[in-house]
Amino acid sequence: MEDPQSEHQRMLRRHHREKKELQTQIQAMKSSVPKSDKEKRKQLLLDVARLEAEMKQKHQQEMEKFQERFPNNSSLDSVTEDMAKMNLENQPPRLSKAQRRRERRAVRERERQERVAEVERELLATFRREEEEKIAAILGARNLEMKAIPVDCHCMYRAIQDQLVFSVTVENLRCHTGNYMQKHINDFLPFFIDPETGNAYSRDDFMRYCDDVVRSELWGGQLELRALTHVLQTPIEVIQADAPVLVIGEEYFKKPLTLVYLHYACDLGEHYNSVKPLEAGAIGGAAPLLS
């Protein structure tokens, strides 16, 4: 028969192992429940408390039964003390009060940032949905619907390309746009202003900008649309959810190309889409001579 000290030591080791296994189980339970699900998190805390209480009661009952079997064995105290030391040695080092405060602050800050990010995502989704509903109503009244254009730095040129009845590449549109702006610098330079400071750019700055229009993935805006109306000899209208229709190139009398300008369409920022008739068909007139 095994002596009391060995049996007691074995029981304490088993208790230690069972506690570690329970903590692993609890960690897995916590990981399986999303923080956003408050009802499930509440139930999780109740389940964790129940499991810990059940194990504590079980170990306490086993210890009491053991002591009833061996009431006068004084050597068990040293074994119990050694096991307690072992438990402490297997725990992570204690943090100072200042460290614990810093960790709590860091946790609270992470949670705050997560809440802010979630609110921002919800607001963006709301703005996006409202914008799309307004655009759909405007286009529907004109027997049109929005046509999605890939989200990248070429979206304005791609939307124009989509509506032309002749074949042209985005690179070709960029090339003609930049060249036209350079040849007619006096028509564009007064409107070429730093959006942050309001200061006018120099001629050299403008010429470099036109080079970027041709050679880089520079986003297109009103200056480029103005140039394109002259290059294509066709008016361009831009539909927005909360602004009047912007028509550029009214001096031309062809059927305008129609773009949709979206503020909240994508995480990258503003975006241009094309349009199409509710019954499929091409938009635009005969091909002009690109000069």
Coordinates of C-alpha atoms in Angstrom, one line a residue:
M1 CA 0.0 0.0 0.0
E2 CA 1.3 3.4 -0.9
D3 CA 2.4 5.6 2.1
P4 CA 0.3 8.7 2.9
Q5 CA 3.0 11.2 1.9
S6 CA 3.3 9.7 -1.6
E7 CA -0.4 9.5 -2.1
H8 CA -0.9 13.1 -0.9
Q9 CA 1.8 14.3 -3.2
R10 CA 0.2 12.5 -6.2
M11 CA -3.2 14.1 -5.3
L12 CA -1.7 17.6 -5.2
R13 CA 0.0 17.1 -8.5
R14 CA -3.2 15.9 -10.1
H15 CA -5.0 19.0 -8.6
H16 CA -2.4 21.2 -10.2
R17 CA -2.7 19.5 -13.6
E18 CA -6.5 19.7 -13.5
K19 CA -6.4 23.5 -12.7
K20 CA -4.1 24.1 -15.7
E21 CA -6.4 22.1 -18.0
L22 CA -9.4 24.0 -16.8
Q23 CA -7.6 27.3 -17.5
T24 CA -6.8 26.1 -21.0
Q25 CA -10.5 25.1 -21.5
I26 CA -11.7 28.5 -20.2
Q27 CA -9.3 30.3 -22.6
A28 CA -10.7 28.4 -25.5
M29 CA -14.3 29.2 -24.4
K30 CA -13.5 32.9 -24.3
S31 CA -11.9 32.8 -27.7
S32 CA -15.0 31.2 -29.3
V33 CA -17.4 34.0 -28.2
P34 CA -17.1 37.4 -29.9
K35 CA -16.8 40.4 -27.7
S36 CA -19.6 42.1 -29.5
D37 CA -22.1 39.4 -28.4
K38 CA -23.0 40.7 -24.9
E39 CA -25.5 37.9 -24.2
K40 CA -23.1 35.1 -24.9
R41 CA -20.3 36.9 -23.1
K42 CA -22.5 37.2 -20.0
Q43 CA -23.4 33.5 -20.2
L44 CA -19.7 32.7 -20.7
L45 CA -18.8 34.4 -17.4
L46 CA -21.5 32.4 -15.6
D47 CA -20.2 29.1 -17.1
V48 CA -16.6 30.0 -16.2
A49 CA -17.5 30.8 -12.6
R50 CA -19.5 27.6 -12.3
L51 CA -16.6 25.4 -13.6
E52 CA -14.1 27.1 -11.3
A53 CA -16.4 26.7 -8.3
E54 CA -17.1 23.0 -9.1
M55 CA -13.4 22.2 -9.4
K56 CA -12.6 24.1 -6.1
Q57 CA -15.3 22.2 -4.3
K58 CA -14.1 18.9 -5.8
H59 CA -10.5 19.4 -4.7
Q60 CA -11.6 20.6 -1.3
Q61 CA -13.7 17.5 -0.7
E62 CA -10.8 15.2 -1.8
M63 CA -8.5 17.0 0.6
E64 CA -11.0 16.6 3.5
K65 CA -11.4 12.9 2.7
F66 CA -7.7 12.4 2.7
Q67 CA -7.3 14.2 6.0
E68 CA -10.0 12.0 7.5
R69 CA -8.0 8.9 6.4
F70 CA -4.7 10.2 7.7
P71 CA -5.5 12.6 10.6
N72 CA -2.1 12.5 12.4
N73 CA 0.4 12.5 9.6
S74 CA 2.5 15.7 10.2
S75 CA 4.9 15.1 7.3
L76 CA 2.1 16.1 4.9
D77 CA 2.4 19.8 5.8
S78 CA 5.9 20.0 4.2
V79 CA 4.6 18.3 1.1
T80 CA 1.7 20.8 0.9
E81 CA 4.1 23.7 1.3
D82 CA 6.4 22.4 -1.4
M83 CA 3.5 22.0 -3.8
A84 CA 2.3 25.5 -3.1
K85 CA 5.8 26.7 -4.0
M86 CA 5.7 24.7 -7.2
N87 CA 2.4 26.4 -8.1
L88 CA 3.8 29.8 -7.5
E89 CA 7.0 29.0 -9.5
N90 CA 4.8 28.0 -12.5
Q91 CA 3.0 31.3 -12.5
P92 CA 4.1 34.3 -14.5
P93 CA 6.1 36.9 -12.5
R94 CA 4.0 39.3 -10.5
L95 CA 3.5 42.7 -12.1
S96 CA 4.0 45.9 -10.1
K97 CA 1.0 48.2 -9.4
A98 CA 2.3 50.7 -12.0
Q99 CA 2.6 47.9 -14.6
R100 CA -0.9 46.7 -13.9
R101 CA -2.2 50.2 -14.2
R102 CA -0.4 50.7 -17.5
E103 CA -1.8 47.4 -18.8
R104 CA -5.3 48.3 -17.8
R105 CA -5.0 51.7 -19.5
A106 CA -3.7 50.0 -22.6
V107 CA -6.6 47.5 -22.6
R108 CA -9.1 50.4 -22.2
E109 CA -7.5 52.4 -25.0
R110 CA -7.6 49.4 -27.3
E111 CA -11.2 48.8 -26.5
R112 CA -12.0 52.5 -27.0
Q113 CA -10.2 52.5 -30.4
E114 CA -12.2 49.3 -31.4
R115 CA -15.5 51.0 -30.5
V116 CA -14.5 54.2 -32.4
A117 CA -13.5 52.1 -35.5
E118 CA -16.8 50.2 -35.3
V119 CA -18.8 53.4 -35.1
E120 CA -16.9 54.8 -38.1
R121 CA -17.6 51.7 -40.1
E122 CA -21.3 51.9 -39.2
L123 CA -21.4 55.6 -40.2
L124 CA -19.6 54.9 -43.4
A125 CA -22.0 52.1 -44.3
T126 CA -25.0 54.4 -43.5
F127 CA -23.6 57.3 -45.6
R128 CA -22.8 54.9 -48.4
R129 CA -26.3 53.4 -48.4
E130 CA -28.0 56.8 -48.3
E131 CA -25.8 58.1 -51.1
E132 CA -26.5 55.1 -53.3
E133 CA -30.3 55.5 -52.7
K134 CA -30.2 59.2 -53.7
I135 CA -28.1 58.5 -56.8
A136 CA -30.5 55.6 -57.8
A137 CA -33.5 57.9 -57.5
I138 CA -31.8 60.7 -59.6
L139 CA -30.7 58.2 -62.3
G140 CA -34.0 56.3 -62.2
A141 CA -35.9 59.5 -63.1
R142 CA -33.7 59.7 -66.2
N143 CA -34.1 56.0 -67.1
L144 CA -30.5 55.3 -66.1
E145 CA -28.7 53.2 -63.5
M146 CA -25.2 53.2 -62.1
K147 CA -22.6 51.0 -63.7
A148 CA -19.7 50.1 -61.4
I149 CA -16.2 51.0 -62.4
P150 CA -13.1 49.3 -60.8
V151 CA -11.8 51.2 -57.8
D152 CA -8.4 52.6 -58.7
C153 CA -6.7 55.9 -59.6
H154 CA -8.0 55.6 -63.2
C155 CA -11.7 55.5 -62.3
M156 CA -12.6 58.8 -63.9
Y157 CA -10.9 57.9 -67.2
R158 CA -12.4 54.4 -67.1
A159 CA -15.9 55.9 -66.6
I160 CA -15.3 58.1 -69.7
Q161 CA -13.9 55.2 -71.7
D162 CA -16.9 53.0 -70.8
Q163 CA -19.4 55.5 -72.4
L164 CA -17.6 56.2 -75.6
V165 CA -18.8 54.4 -78.8
F166 CA -15.3 54.1 -80.2
S167 CA -12.3 52.2 -78.7
V168 CA -9.8 54.2 -76.7
T169 CA -7.4 53.2 -73.9
V170 CA -7.1 54.9 -70.6
E171 CA -3.5 55.6 -71.4
N172 CA -4.6 57.4 -74.5
L173 CA -7.1 59.5 -72.7
R174 CA -4.5 60.5 -70.1
C175 CA -2.0 61.4 -72.8
H176 CA -4.5 63.6 -74.7
T177 CA -5.7 65.2 -71.4
G178 CA -2.2 66.1 -70.2
N179 CA -1.1 67.4 -73.6
Y180 CA -4.2 69.6 -74.0
M181 CA -3.7 71.1 -70.6
Q182 CA 0.0 71.9 -71.3
K183 CA -0.9 73.5 -74.7
H184 CA -3.7 75.6 -73.1
I185 CA -1.9 76.5 -69.9
N186 CA -3.4 79.9 -69.6
D187 CA -6.9 78.4 -69.5
F188 CA -6.0 76.1 -66.6
L189 CA -3.2 77.7 -64.5
P190 CA -5.5 80.2 -62.7
F191 CA -7.5 77.3 -61.3
F192 CA -4.5 75.3 -60.3
I193 CA -4.4 76.0 -56.6
D194 CA -3.0 74.2 -53.6
P195 CA -6.1 72.8 -51.8
E196 CA -4.5 73.0 -48.4
T197 CA -3.1 76.6 -48.5
G198 CA -5.1 78.2 -51.3
N199 CA -1.9 79.4 -53.0
A200 CA -1.5 79.3 -56.7
Y201 CA 1.1 77.0 -58.2
S202 CA 3.8 78.2 -60.6
R203 CA 3.9 77.4 -64.3
D204 CA 6.7 74.9 -63.7
D205 CA 4.5 73.2 -61.1
F206 CA 1.6 73.0 -63.5
M207 CA 3.8 71.5 -66.3
R208 CA 5.1 68.8 -63.9
Y209 CA 1.5 68.1 -62.9
C210 CA 0.5 67.6 -66.6
D211 CA 3.4 65.2 -67.0
D212 CA 2.1 63.3 -64.0
V213 CA -1.4 63.1 -65.6
V214 CA 0.2 61.3 -68.5
R215 CA 2.8 59.2 -66.9
S216 CA 1.5 58.4 -63.3
E217 CA -1.7 57.1 -61.7
L218 CA -2.7 60.6 -60.6
W219 CA -6.4 60.9 -59.7
G220 CA -8.6 62.9 -62.2
G221 CA -10.7 65.9 -61.2
Q222 CA -12.5 68.9 -62.7
L223 CA -9.4 70.2 -64.5
E224 CA -9.0 67.0 -66.3
L225 CA -12.7 66.8 -67.1
R226 CA -12.6 70.3 -68.5
A227 CA -9.7 69.2 -70.8
L228 CA -11.5 66.0 -71.8
T229 CA -14.6 67.9 -72.9
H230 CA -12.4 69.8 -75.4
V231 CA -10.5 66.7 -76.5
L232 CA -13.7 64.8 -77.1
Q233 CA -15.7 67.8 -78.2
T234 CA -18.5 66.5 -76.0
P235 CA -20.1 67.8 -72.8
I236 CA -19.6 65.9 -69.6
E237 CA -22.1 66.0 -66.7
V238 CA -21.4 64.8 -63.2
I239 CA -24.2 63.6 -61.0
Q240 CA -23.8 63.7 -57.2
A241 CA -26.2 62.8 -54.4
D242 CA -26.3 66.1 -52.6
A243 CA -25.4 68.7 -55.2
P244 CA -26.8 69.9 -58.5
V245 CA -25.7 68.2 -61.7
L246 CA -22.4 69.7 -62.8
V247 CA -22.2 70.2 -66.6
I248 CA -18.8 70.8 -68.2
G249 CA -18.4 71.7 -71.8
E250 CA -21.8 73.2 -72.4
E251 CA -20.5 74.9 -75.6
Y252 CA -20.7 71.5 -77.3
F253 CA -24.1 70.2 -78.5
K254 CA -23.6 66.5 -78.5
K255 CA -25.3 64.2 -76.0
P256 CA -23.3 64.5 -72.8
L257 CA -21.3 61.7 -71.2
T258 CA -22.6 61.1 -67.7
L259 CA -20.5 60.3 -64.7
V260 CA -21.5 59.6 -61.1
Y261 CA -19.3 61.1 -58.4
L262 CA -19.5 59.2 -55.1
H263 CA -18.1 60.5 -51.8
Y264 CA -18.5 57.3 -49.8
A265 CA -18.2 54.5 -52.3
C266 CA -14.9 53.0 -51.1
D267 CA -12.3 53.2 -48.3
L268 CA -9.8 55.0 -50.6
G269 CA -12.1 58.0 -50.8
E270 CA -14.1 59.6 -53.7
H271 CA -14.9 57.5 -56.8
Y272 CA -16.3 57.9 -60.3
N273 CA -18.8 55.4 -61.7
S274 CA -20.3 55.2 -65.1
V275 CA -24.0 55.0 -66.0
K276 CA -26.0 52.9 -68.4
P277 CA -29.6 52.9 -69.6
L278 CA -32.0 50.7 -67.8
E279 CA -32.2 48.9 -71.1
A280 CA -28.6 48.3 -72.2
G281 CA -27.3 50.7 -74.9
A282 CA -24.3 52.9 -75.7
I283 CA -24.0 56.5 -74.6
G284 CA -22.2 59.1 -76.7
G285 CA -22.0 60.3 -80.2
A286 CA -19.7 59.8 -83.2
A287 CA -16.0 59.6 -82.6
P288 CA -14.3 63.0 -82.6
L289 CA -10.8 63.5 -84.0
L290 CA -8.4 63.5 -81.0
S291 CA -6.0 66.3 -81.4

